[in-house]
Structure formats: C-alpha cells, structure tokens
Short mmCIF file of C-alpha atoms in Angstrom, two decimals:
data_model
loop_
_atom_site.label_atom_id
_atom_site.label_comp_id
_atom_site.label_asym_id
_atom_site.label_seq_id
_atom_site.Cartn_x
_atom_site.Cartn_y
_atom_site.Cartn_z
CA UNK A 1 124.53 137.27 112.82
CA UNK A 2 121.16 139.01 114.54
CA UNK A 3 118.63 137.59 113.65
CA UNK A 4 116.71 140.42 113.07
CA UNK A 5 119.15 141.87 110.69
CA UNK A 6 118.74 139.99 107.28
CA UNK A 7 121.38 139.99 104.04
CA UNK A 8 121.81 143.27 102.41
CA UNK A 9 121.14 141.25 98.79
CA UNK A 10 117.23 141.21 100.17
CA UNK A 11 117.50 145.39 99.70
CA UNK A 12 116.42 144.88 95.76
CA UNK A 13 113.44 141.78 96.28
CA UNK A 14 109.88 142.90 96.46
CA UNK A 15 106.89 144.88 96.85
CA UNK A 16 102.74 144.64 96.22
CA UNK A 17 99.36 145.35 98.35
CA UNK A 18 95.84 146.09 98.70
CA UNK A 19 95.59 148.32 101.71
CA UNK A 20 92.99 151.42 100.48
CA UNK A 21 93.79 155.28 101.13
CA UNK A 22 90.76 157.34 100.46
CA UNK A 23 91.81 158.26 96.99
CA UNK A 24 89.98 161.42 97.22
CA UNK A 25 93.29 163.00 99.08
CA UNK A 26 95.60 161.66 96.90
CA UNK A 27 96.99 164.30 94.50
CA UNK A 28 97.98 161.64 91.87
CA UNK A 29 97.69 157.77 91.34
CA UNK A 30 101.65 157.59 92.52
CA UNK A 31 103.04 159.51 95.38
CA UNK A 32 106.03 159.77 97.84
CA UNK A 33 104.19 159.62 101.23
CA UNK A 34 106.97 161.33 103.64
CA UNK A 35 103.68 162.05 106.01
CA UNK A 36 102.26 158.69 106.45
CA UNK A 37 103.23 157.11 109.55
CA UNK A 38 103.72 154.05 110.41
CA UNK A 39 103.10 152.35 114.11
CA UNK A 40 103.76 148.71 114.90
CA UNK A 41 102.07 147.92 118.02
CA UNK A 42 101.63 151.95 119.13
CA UNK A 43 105.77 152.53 118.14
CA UNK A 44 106.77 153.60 114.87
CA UNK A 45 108.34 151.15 112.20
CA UNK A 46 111.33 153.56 110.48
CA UNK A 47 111.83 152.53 106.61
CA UNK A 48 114.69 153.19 104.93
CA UNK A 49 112.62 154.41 102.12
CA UNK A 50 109.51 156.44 102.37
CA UNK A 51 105.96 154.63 102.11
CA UNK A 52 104.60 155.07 98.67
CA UNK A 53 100.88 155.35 97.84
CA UNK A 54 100.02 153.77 94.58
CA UNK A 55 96.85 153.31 93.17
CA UNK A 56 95.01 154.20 96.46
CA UNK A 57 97.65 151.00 98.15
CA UNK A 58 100.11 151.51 100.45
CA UNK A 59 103.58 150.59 99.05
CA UNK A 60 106.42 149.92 101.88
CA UNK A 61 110.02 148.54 102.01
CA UNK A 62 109.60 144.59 102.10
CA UNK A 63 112.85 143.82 103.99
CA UNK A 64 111.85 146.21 106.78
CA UNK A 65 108.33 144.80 107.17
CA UNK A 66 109.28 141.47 107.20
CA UNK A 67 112.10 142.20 109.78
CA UNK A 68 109.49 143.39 111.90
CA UNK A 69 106.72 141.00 111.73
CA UNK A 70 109.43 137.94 111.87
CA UNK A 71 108.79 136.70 108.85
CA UNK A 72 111.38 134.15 107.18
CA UNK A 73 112.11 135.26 103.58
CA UNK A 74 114.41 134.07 100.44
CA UNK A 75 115.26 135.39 97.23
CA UNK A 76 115.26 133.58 93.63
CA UNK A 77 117.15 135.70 91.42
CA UNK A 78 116.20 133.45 88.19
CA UNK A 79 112.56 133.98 89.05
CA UNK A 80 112.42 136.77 90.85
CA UNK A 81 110.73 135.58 93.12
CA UNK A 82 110.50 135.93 97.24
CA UNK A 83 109.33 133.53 99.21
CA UNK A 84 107.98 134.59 102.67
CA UNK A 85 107.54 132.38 105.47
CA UNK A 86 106.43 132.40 109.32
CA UNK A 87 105.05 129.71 111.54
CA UNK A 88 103.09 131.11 114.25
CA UNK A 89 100.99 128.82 117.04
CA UNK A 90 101.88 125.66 114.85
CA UNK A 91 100.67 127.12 111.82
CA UNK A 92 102.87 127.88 108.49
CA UNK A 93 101.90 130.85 106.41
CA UNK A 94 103.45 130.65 102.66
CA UNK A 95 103.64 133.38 100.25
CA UNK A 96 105.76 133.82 96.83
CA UNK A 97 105.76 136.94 95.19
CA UNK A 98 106.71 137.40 92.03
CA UNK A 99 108.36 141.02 90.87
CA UNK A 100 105.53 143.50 88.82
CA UNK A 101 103.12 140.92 88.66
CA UNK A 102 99.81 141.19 90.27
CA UNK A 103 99.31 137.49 91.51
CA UNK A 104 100.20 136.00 94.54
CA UNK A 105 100.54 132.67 95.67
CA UNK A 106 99.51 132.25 99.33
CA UNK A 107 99.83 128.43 100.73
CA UNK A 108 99.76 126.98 97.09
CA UNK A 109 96.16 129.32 95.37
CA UNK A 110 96.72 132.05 93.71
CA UNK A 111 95.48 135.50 94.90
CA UNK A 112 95.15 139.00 93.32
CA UNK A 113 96.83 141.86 94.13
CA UNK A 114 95.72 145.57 93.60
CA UNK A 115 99.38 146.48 93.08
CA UNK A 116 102.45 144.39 92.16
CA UNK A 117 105.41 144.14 94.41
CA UNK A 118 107.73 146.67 92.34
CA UNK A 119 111.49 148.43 92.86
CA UNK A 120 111.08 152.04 93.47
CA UNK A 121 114.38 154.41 94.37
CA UNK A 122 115.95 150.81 93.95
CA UNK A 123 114.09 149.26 97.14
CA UNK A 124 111.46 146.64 96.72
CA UNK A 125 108.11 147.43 97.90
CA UNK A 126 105.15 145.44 98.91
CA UNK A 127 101.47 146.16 99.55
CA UNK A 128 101.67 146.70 103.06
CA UNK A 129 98.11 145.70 104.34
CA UNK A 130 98.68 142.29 102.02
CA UNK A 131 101.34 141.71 103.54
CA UNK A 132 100.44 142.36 107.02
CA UNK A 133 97.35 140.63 107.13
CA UNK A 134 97.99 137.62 105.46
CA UNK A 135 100.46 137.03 108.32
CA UNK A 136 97.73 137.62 110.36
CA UNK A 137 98.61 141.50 111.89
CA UNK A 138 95.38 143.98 111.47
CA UNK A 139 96.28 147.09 109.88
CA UNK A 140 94.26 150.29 109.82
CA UNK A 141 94.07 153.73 108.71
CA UNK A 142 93.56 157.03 110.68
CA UNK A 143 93.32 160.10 108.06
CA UNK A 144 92.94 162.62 109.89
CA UNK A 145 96.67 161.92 111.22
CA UNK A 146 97.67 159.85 108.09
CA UNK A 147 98.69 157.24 110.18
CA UNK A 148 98.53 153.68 109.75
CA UNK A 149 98.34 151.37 112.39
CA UNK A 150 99.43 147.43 112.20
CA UNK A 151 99.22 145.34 115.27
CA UNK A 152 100.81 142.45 115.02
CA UNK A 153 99.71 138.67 115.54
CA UNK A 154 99.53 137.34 118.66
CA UNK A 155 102.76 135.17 118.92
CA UNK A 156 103.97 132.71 121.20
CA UNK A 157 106.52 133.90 123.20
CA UNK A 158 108.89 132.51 126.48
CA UNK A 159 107.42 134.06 129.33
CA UNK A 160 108.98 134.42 132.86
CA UNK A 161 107.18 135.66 136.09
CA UNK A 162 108.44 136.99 139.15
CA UNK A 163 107.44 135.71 142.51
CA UNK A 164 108.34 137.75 145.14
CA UNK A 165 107.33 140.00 148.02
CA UNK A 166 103.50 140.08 147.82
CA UNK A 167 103.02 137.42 144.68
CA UNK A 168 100.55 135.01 146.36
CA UNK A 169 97.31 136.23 145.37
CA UNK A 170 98.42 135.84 142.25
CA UNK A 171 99.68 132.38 142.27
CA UNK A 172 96.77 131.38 140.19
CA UNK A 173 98.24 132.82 137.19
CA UNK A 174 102.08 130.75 137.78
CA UNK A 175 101.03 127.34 135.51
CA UNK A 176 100.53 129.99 132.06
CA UNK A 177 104.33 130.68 132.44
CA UNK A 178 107.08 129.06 130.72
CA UNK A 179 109.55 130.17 134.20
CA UNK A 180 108.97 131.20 137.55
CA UNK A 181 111.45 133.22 139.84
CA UNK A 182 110.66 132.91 143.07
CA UNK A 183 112.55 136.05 145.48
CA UNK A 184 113.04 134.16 148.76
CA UNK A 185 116.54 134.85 149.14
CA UNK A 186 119.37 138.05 149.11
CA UNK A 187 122.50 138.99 150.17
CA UNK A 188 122.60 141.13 153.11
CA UNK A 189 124.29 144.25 154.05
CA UNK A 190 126.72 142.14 155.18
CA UNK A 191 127.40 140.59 151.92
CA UNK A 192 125.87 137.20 153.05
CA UNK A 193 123.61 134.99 151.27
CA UNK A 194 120.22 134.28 153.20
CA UNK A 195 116.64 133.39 152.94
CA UNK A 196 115.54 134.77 156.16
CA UNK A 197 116.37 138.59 156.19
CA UNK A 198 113.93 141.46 155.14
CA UNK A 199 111.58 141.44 152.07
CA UNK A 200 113.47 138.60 150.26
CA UNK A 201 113.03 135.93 152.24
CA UNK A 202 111.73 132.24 152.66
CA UNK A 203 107.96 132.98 153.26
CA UNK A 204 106.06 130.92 155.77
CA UNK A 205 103.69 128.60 155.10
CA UNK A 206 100.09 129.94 154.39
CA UNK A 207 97.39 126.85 155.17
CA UNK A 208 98.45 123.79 153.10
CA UNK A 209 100.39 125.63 150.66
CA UNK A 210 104.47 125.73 151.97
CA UNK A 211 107.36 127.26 149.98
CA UNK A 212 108.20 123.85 148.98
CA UNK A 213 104.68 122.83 147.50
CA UNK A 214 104.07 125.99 145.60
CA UNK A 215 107.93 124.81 144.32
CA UNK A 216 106.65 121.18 143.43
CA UNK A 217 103.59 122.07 142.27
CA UNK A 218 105.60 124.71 139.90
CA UNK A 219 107.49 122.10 138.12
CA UNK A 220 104.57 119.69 138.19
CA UNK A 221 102.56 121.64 135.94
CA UNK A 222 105.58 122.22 133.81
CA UNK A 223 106.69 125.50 134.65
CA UNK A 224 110.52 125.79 135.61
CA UNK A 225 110.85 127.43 139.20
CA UNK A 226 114.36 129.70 139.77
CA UNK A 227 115.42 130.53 142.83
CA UNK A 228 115.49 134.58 142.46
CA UNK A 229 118.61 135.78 144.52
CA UNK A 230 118.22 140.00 145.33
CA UNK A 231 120.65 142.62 146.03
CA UNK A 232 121.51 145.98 145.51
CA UNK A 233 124.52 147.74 146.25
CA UNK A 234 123.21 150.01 148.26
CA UNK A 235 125.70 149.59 151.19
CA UNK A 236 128.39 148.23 148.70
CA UNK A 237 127.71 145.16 150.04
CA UNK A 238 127.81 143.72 146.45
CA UNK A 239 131.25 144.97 145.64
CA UNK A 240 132.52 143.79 149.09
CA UNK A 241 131.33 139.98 147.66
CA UNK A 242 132.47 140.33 144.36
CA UNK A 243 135.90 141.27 145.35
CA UNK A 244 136.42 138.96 148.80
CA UNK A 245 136.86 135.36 146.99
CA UNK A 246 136.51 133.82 150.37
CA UNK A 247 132.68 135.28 150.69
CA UNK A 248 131.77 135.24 146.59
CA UNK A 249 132.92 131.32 146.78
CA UNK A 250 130.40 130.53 149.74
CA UNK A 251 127.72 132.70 148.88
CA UNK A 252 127.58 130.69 145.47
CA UNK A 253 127.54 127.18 147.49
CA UNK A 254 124.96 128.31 149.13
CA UNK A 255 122.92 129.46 146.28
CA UNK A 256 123.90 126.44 144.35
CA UNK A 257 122.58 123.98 147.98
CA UNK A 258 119.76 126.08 148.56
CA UNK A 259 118.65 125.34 144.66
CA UNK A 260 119.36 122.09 144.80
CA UNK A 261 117.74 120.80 147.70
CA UNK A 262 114.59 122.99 147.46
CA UNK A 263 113.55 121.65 143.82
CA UNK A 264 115.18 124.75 141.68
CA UNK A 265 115.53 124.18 137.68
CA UNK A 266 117.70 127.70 137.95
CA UNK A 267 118.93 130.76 139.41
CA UNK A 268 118.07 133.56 138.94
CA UNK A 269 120.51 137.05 139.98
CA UNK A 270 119.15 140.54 140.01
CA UNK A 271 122.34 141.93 141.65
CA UNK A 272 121.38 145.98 141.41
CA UNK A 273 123.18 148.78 141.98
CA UNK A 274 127.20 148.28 140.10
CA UNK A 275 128.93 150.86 138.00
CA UNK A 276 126.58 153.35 139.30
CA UNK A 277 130.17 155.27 140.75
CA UNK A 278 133.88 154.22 141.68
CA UNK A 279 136.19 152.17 139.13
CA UNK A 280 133.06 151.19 136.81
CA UNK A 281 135.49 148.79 134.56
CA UNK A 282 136.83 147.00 137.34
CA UNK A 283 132.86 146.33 138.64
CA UNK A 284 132.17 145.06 135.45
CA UNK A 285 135.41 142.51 135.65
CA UNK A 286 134.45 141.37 138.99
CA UNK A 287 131.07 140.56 137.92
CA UNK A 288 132.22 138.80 135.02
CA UNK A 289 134.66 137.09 137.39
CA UNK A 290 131.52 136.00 139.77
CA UNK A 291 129.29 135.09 136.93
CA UNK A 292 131.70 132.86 135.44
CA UNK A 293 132.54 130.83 139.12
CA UNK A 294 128.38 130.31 139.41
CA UNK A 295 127.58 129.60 136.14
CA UNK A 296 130.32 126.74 136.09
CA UNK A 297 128.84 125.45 139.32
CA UNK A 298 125.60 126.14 138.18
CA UNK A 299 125.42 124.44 135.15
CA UNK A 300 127.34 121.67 137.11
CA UNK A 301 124.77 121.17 139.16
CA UNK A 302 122.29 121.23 136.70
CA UNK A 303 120.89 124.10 136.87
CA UNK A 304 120.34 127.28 134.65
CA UNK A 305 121.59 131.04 135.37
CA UNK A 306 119.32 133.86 134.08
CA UNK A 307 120.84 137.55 135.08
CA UNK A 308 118.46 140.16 135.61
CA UNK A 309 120.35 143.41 134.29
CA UNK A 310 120.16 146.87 134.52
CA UNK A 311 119.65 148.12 130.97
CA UNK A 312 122.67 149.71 128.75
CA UNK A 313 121.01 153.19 128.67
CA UNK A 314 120.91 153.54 132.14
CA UNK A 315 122.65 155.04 135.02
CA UNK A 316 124.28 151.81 135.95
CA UNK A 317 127.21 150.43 133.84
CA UNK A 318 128.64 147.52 135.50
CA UNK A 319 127.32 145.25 132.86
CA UNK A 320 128.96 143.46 130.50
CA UNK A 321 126.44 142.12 128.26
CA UNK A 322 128.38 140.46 125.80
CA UNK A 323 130.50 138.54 128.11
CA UNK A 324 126.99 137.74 130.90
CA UNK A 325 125.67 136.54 127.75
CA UNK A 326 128.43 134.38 126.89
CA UNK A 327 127.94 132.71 130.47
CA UNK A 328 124.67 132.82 131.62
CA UNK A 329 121.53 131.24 129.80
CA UNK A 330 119.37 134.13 129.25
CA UNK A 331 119.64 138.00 130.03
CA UNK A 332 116.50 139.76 131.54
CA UNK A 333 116.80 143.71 130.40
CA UNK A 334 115.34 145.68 132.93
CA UNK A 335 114.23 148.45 130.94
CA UNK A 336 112.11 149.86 133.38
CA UNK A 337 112.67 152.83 136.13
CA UNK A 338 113.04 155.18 133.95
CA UNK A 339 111.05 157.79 135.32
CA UNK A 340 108.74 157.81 138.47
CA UNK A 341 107.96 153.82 138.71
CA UNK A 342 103.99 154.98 138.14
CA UNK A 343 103.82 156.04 134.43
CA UNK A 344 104.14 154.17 131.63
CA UNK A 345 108.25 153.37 130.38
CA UNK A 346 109.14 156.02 127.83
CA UNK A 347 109.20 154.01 124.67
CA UNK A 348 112.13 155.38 122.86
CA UNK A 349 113.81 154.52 126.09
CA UNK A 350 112.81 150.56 126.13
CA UNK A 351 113.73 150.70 122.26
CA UNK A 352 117.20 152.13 123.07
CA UNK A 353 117.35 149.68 125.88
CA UNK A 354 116.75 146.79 123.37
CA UNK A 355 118.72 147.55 120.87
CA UNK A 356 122.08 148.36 122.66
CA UNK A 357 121.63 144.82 123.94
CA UNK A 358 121.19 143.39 120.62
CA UNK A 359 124.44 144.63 119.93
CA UNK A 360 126.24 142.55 122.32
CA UNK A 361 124.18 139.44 122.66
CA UNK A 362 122.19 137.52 120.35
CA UNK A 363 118.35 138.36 120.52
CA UNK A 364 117.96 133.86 121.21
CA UNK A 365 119.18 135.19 125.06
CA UNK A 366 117.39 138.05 125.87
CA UNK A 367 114.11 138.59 127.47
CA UNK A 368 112.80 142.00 128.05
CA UNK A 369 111.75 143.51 131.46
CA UNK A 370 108.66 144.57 131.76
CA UNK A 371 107.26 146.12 135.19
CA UNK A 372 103.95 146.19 135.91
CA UNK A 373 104.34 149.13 138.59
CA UNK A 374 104.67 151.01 135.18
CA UNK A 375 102.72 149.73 133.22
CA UNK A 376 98.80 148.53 132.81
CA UNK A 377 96.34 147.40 129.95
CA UNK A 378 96.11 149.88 127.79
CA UNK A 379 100.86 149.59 127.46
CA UNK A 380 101.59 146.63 128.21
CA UNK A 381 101.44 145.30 124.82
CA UNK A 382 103.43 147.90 123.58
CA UNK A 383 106.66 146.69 125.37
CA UNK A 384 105.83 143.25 123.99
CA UNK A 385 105.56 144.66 120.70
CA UNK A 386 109.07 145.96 120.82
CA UNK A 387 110.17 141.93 121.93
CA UNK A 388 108.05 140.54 119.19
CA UNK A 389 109.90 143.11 116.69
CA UNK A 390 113.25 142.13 117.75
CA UNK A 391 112.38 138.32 117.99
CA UNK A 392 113.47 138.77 121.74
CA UNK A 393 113.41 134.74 123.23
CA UNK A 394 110.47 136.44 125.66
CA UNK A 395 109.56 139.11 128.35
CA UNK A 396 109.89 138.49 132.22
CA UNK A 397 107.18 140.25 134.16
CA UNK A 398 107.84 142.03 137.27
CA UNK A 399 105.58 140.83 139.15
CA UNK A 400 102.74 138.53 140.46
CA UNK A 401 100.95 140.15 142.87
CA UNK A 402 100.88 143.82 140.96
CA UNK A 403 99.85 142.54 137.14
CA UNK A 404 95.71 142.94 137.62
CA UNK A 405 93.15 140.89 135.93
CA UNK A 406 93.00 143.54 133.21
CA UNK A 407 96.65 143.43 132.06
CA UNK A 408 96.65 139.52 132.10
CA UNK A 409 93.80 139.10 129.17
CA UNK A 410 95.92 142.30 127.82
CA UNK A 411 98.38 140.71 127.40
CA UNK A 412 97.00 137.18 125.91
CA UNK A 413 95.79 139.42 123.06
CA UNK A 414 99.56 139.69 122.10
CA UNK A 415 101.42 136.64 123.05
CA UNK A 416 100.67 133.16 123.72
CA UNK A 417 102.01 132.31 127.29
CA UNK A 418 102.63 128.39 127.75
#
C-alpha cells in the first residue's frame, strides 16, 4: 500500500480547532464553506468534503489533513478516540482526540479546544489551525480571497545534488547533501561509454582539488558520490546500445570499473530521449532489459543504481516505472521542462507528474526533480511541498553551479538537508 493513502475505516474518526474567521462575515455560527480555499505550501489541498466554519473555527476533513502533513494516525473505536502521531527532526508530537469533546491531549496535558472534532456529512472534521500548528505548520488567513494558507514544517528530507558541467563554484554547498551525482561521463553518438567527450566529461584538475579528491573528500564528509552517466537519444545512439548486447554489455563494465576504481557509492543514469517516436513498447522493454543487466552488476559490485526519468506526463514514454522501480534503488522524476526552462514548472504539471508515479512505485523510491534553471526563491519550496505531501524519500536538485545563495537558505526553511 502507498503510504500516503491511509484505510478507508479512518473516513468516520475526527474533527476539532481553534483557527479564527472574522466572525463578522459569517452569516451564521455553522456554515458550508465551498469558497474557502485551501493552499499547502502555495498548492491547493482538495478535501473530499467542503471546509466547514463553526463557531468562527475552521472545520476540515481529518484524514486528508493528516495525509498531507504526514502525520501517523490510529483509530479506537471503543473510545473514540484518534491518536495522531509524527516525529519530525528527532522530535515526537502526540495528540488524542476524543469525538465532540472539547479537550485535547497533546504529549500527555490536556488542552482546550474552541470546537470539538465532530462527524459532519459523515466525515470527521478537525480544527484545522489546531491541528496544523501543533504539528508545527503556520497557518493563516487572507479574507479578502478567503483563503487560508498552511505551510508546512520544515522536515528532513533525502537530498541529492547534481554535479555537473559548471558545479564547482558551488562545491561548497556538496557536504549538506545526503548524495552527490557527479556528470563526468556519457555515451557518445557512437553509443560508447566515455569520460572524455563534450560537456560530460572527467574535468581537469583545478589547483589542489582533482576529480578524485573532490570524490574522497565527498564520502569523507559522509555524503555518497554517484557517478552520473548522460545521454540522450538524440542521434539514437541510445536505442543503438540498448538493442546491440555486444555494446550494452561493455558499456555497463565500464560504468561498473569506472565506479569502482574512482571511489563511487552508485550510479547514477539519466538516459534522455526514449519513447519520444518509433516502437515506444519495445523502448521501454529494452530499457528494462538494460536496467536489469546493470543493476545485477551493480548491486554486485556494491554499488547503488538511481535512474533519472523523464516524468509520466511527458512527451517521452519509454519508461517503465513500475518495473525501473522494481530494479533500481531510487527513481529521480524529472518533472521539469515543461515549458521554456526559465519560468517557474507549472504546478498542476509537477503534481500530475508525482502522482502518476505514485501509481507505479512506492513513494519510499522516488525523489522528485527539481531544476533550478526553473525555478528560484520565491518556488522552490513549492515543489518541495508537493514531496513533503506525498512523503516522497527526497528531491534531487539540478544543479550546483545554477542554485544561488538565495534559493539555498530558501530552501532550508522547508527541509532539513543532512
């Protein structure tokens, strides 16, 4: 199961808040709210059920917030009570909540609520901004657009950078990450594996610092280095390797040496371009076919396979997410390009994007794309929202070199990197 799908029995659990409306534009104590909308880190949280204003609180569907915030919850049908849980930068937050009663108990004291958690249209609804903030989101109201507005807690999250092309300016900013990809190496037009063509390639040494001491000095201060292996199939050199055994079994050796001996924890493939025309089924076997020969040797060799993917809502369908995911150790959704590579990602796109893959692998392997070409300060966190709603294992950040001092605190206002 998802893990961001929960039990249909938790439909009929709970409800209760203390997050103030002016009451003056309230045409009764209780009303359906159709208007009021609800954003979750600038993208709006859909309830089954429409918000309800009670008694100047906000009333929303419990299973839906606590879906969305990542909060661990359990029902006691004798009691009626819910227990909520999350643990969040080594702290545990513990609420029970007991149905039409107006006290809460919050990590063992008891604390008052404005309204009790109640079943309305037979959904259980909680006081949002209770609920929110005790879990440490801020919530806040705009009326002039009846809009309420939660950001949630910053969260630690697995973070992946990519190192690649003009990244060394950067390199200051490599120890915060959980994984580094380093893109030093392609396959030509050709087909052929290398570190010394265009772009991708084996950089040379600037002063004291070498390829292989920015490597060691990666996994000294505990950050897992991948080697990042490029290509697009531009020329079709891609399909010419994934369907000539001969070259797809020595273009793996030599990814599999090249990690090896260089100090690699991983691989790392962002193999572009497949299913974008021709048989589109048989891409996606041949891929599958490729993925499973490295990730055998791979793993033999100790080391871990992340795929960078196009996402499912793209142009480009010669992905097979639920069998890559089967294979490989995590899945990077790209879910970027949408548009012109300047503006901010569309975010019903990225939603879309994450979604589709949920649907084919669990949310434990996926890590979502985020390209700082696209975006800057003031949307990045957005796109992490969407991970942190999904309980996505992390995002991968396209890449040093482009992110800006004013993204990177950004972004440590949302998720704790290592």
């Amino acid at each position: 199961m998802k893990k961001w799908l929960l039990t249909a029995s938790l439909a009929c659990m709970l409800g209760a808040g203390s997050f103030t409306l002016p009451t003056a534009s309230l045409p009764a104590a209780e009303a359906a709210a159709p208007a009021t909308n609800i954003m979750l880190d600038g993208y709006p949280l859909p309830f089954p059920t429409a918000p309800v204003i009670k008694n100047g609180a906000t009333l929303v569907p419990f299973r839906a917030i606590s879906e969305a915030l990542g909060v661990k919850v359990s029902w006691n049908q004798a009691a009626k009570t819910i227990t909520a849980t999350a643990t969040n930068q080594n702290k545990t937050k513990n609420i029970i909540l007991t149905m039409n009663s107006k006290t809460a108990v919050v990590d063992g004291a008891n604390v008052s609520l404005a309204v009790a958690p109640q079943t309305i249209s037979n959904t259980t609804m909680i006081p949002l901004s209770f609920f929110s903030q005790q879990f440490g989101a801020s919530v806040n109201w705009n009326a002039s657009t009846r809009t309420v507005a939660i950001t949630s807690p910053i969260k630690n999250m697995y973070t992946m950078g990519f190192y690649a092309i003009s990244s060394y300016d950067e390199r200051a900013f490599v120890p915060d990450f959980n994984a580094v990809a380093y893109g030093w190496s392609r396959i030509t037009t050709d087909g052929e594996f290398s570190t010394t063509s265009t772009e991708y390639k084996w950089p040379q040494a600037a002063g004291a610092d070498t390829p292989e001491s920015i490597i060691q000095n990666t996994a000294a201060n505990g950050t897992a280095p991948y080697l990042m292996v490029y290509a697009v199939d531009g020329h079709g050199e891609l399909t010419r390797n994934l369907e000539n055994q001969e070259l797809q079994n020595r273009t793996i050796q030599a990814m599999i040496d090249t990690a090896s001996s260089k100090g690699f924890k991983g691989i790392l493939l962002d193999f572009e371009g497949l299913g974008w025309s021709g048989d589109k089924a048989k891409a996606r076997s041949d891929y599958n076919a490729f993925i499973k020969n490295l990730s055998t040797k791979a793993h033999q060799a100790g080391l871990k396979l992340t795929l960078a993917l196009h996402p499912l809502n793209s142009s480009y369908t010669g992905y097979d997410y639920k069998q890559l995911g089967a294979m490989a150790d995590d899945l990077i959704i790209m879910a970027y390009d949408y548009t012109d590579k300047k503006s901010p990602e569309p975010m019903d796109k990225v939603n879309d994007a994450i979604l589709m893959a949920l649907q084919n692998t669990d949310a434990s392997k996926l890590m979502l794309g985020i390209s700082l070409s696209s975006e800057d300060a003031s949307s990045v966190n957005a796109k992490i929202g969407l991970a942190k709603r999904y309980q996505l294992k992390g995002v991968a950040l396209w890449r040093l070199g482009i992110i800006g001092q004013n993204a990177w605190d950004a972004m440590h206002q949302s998720i704790t990197f290592k």
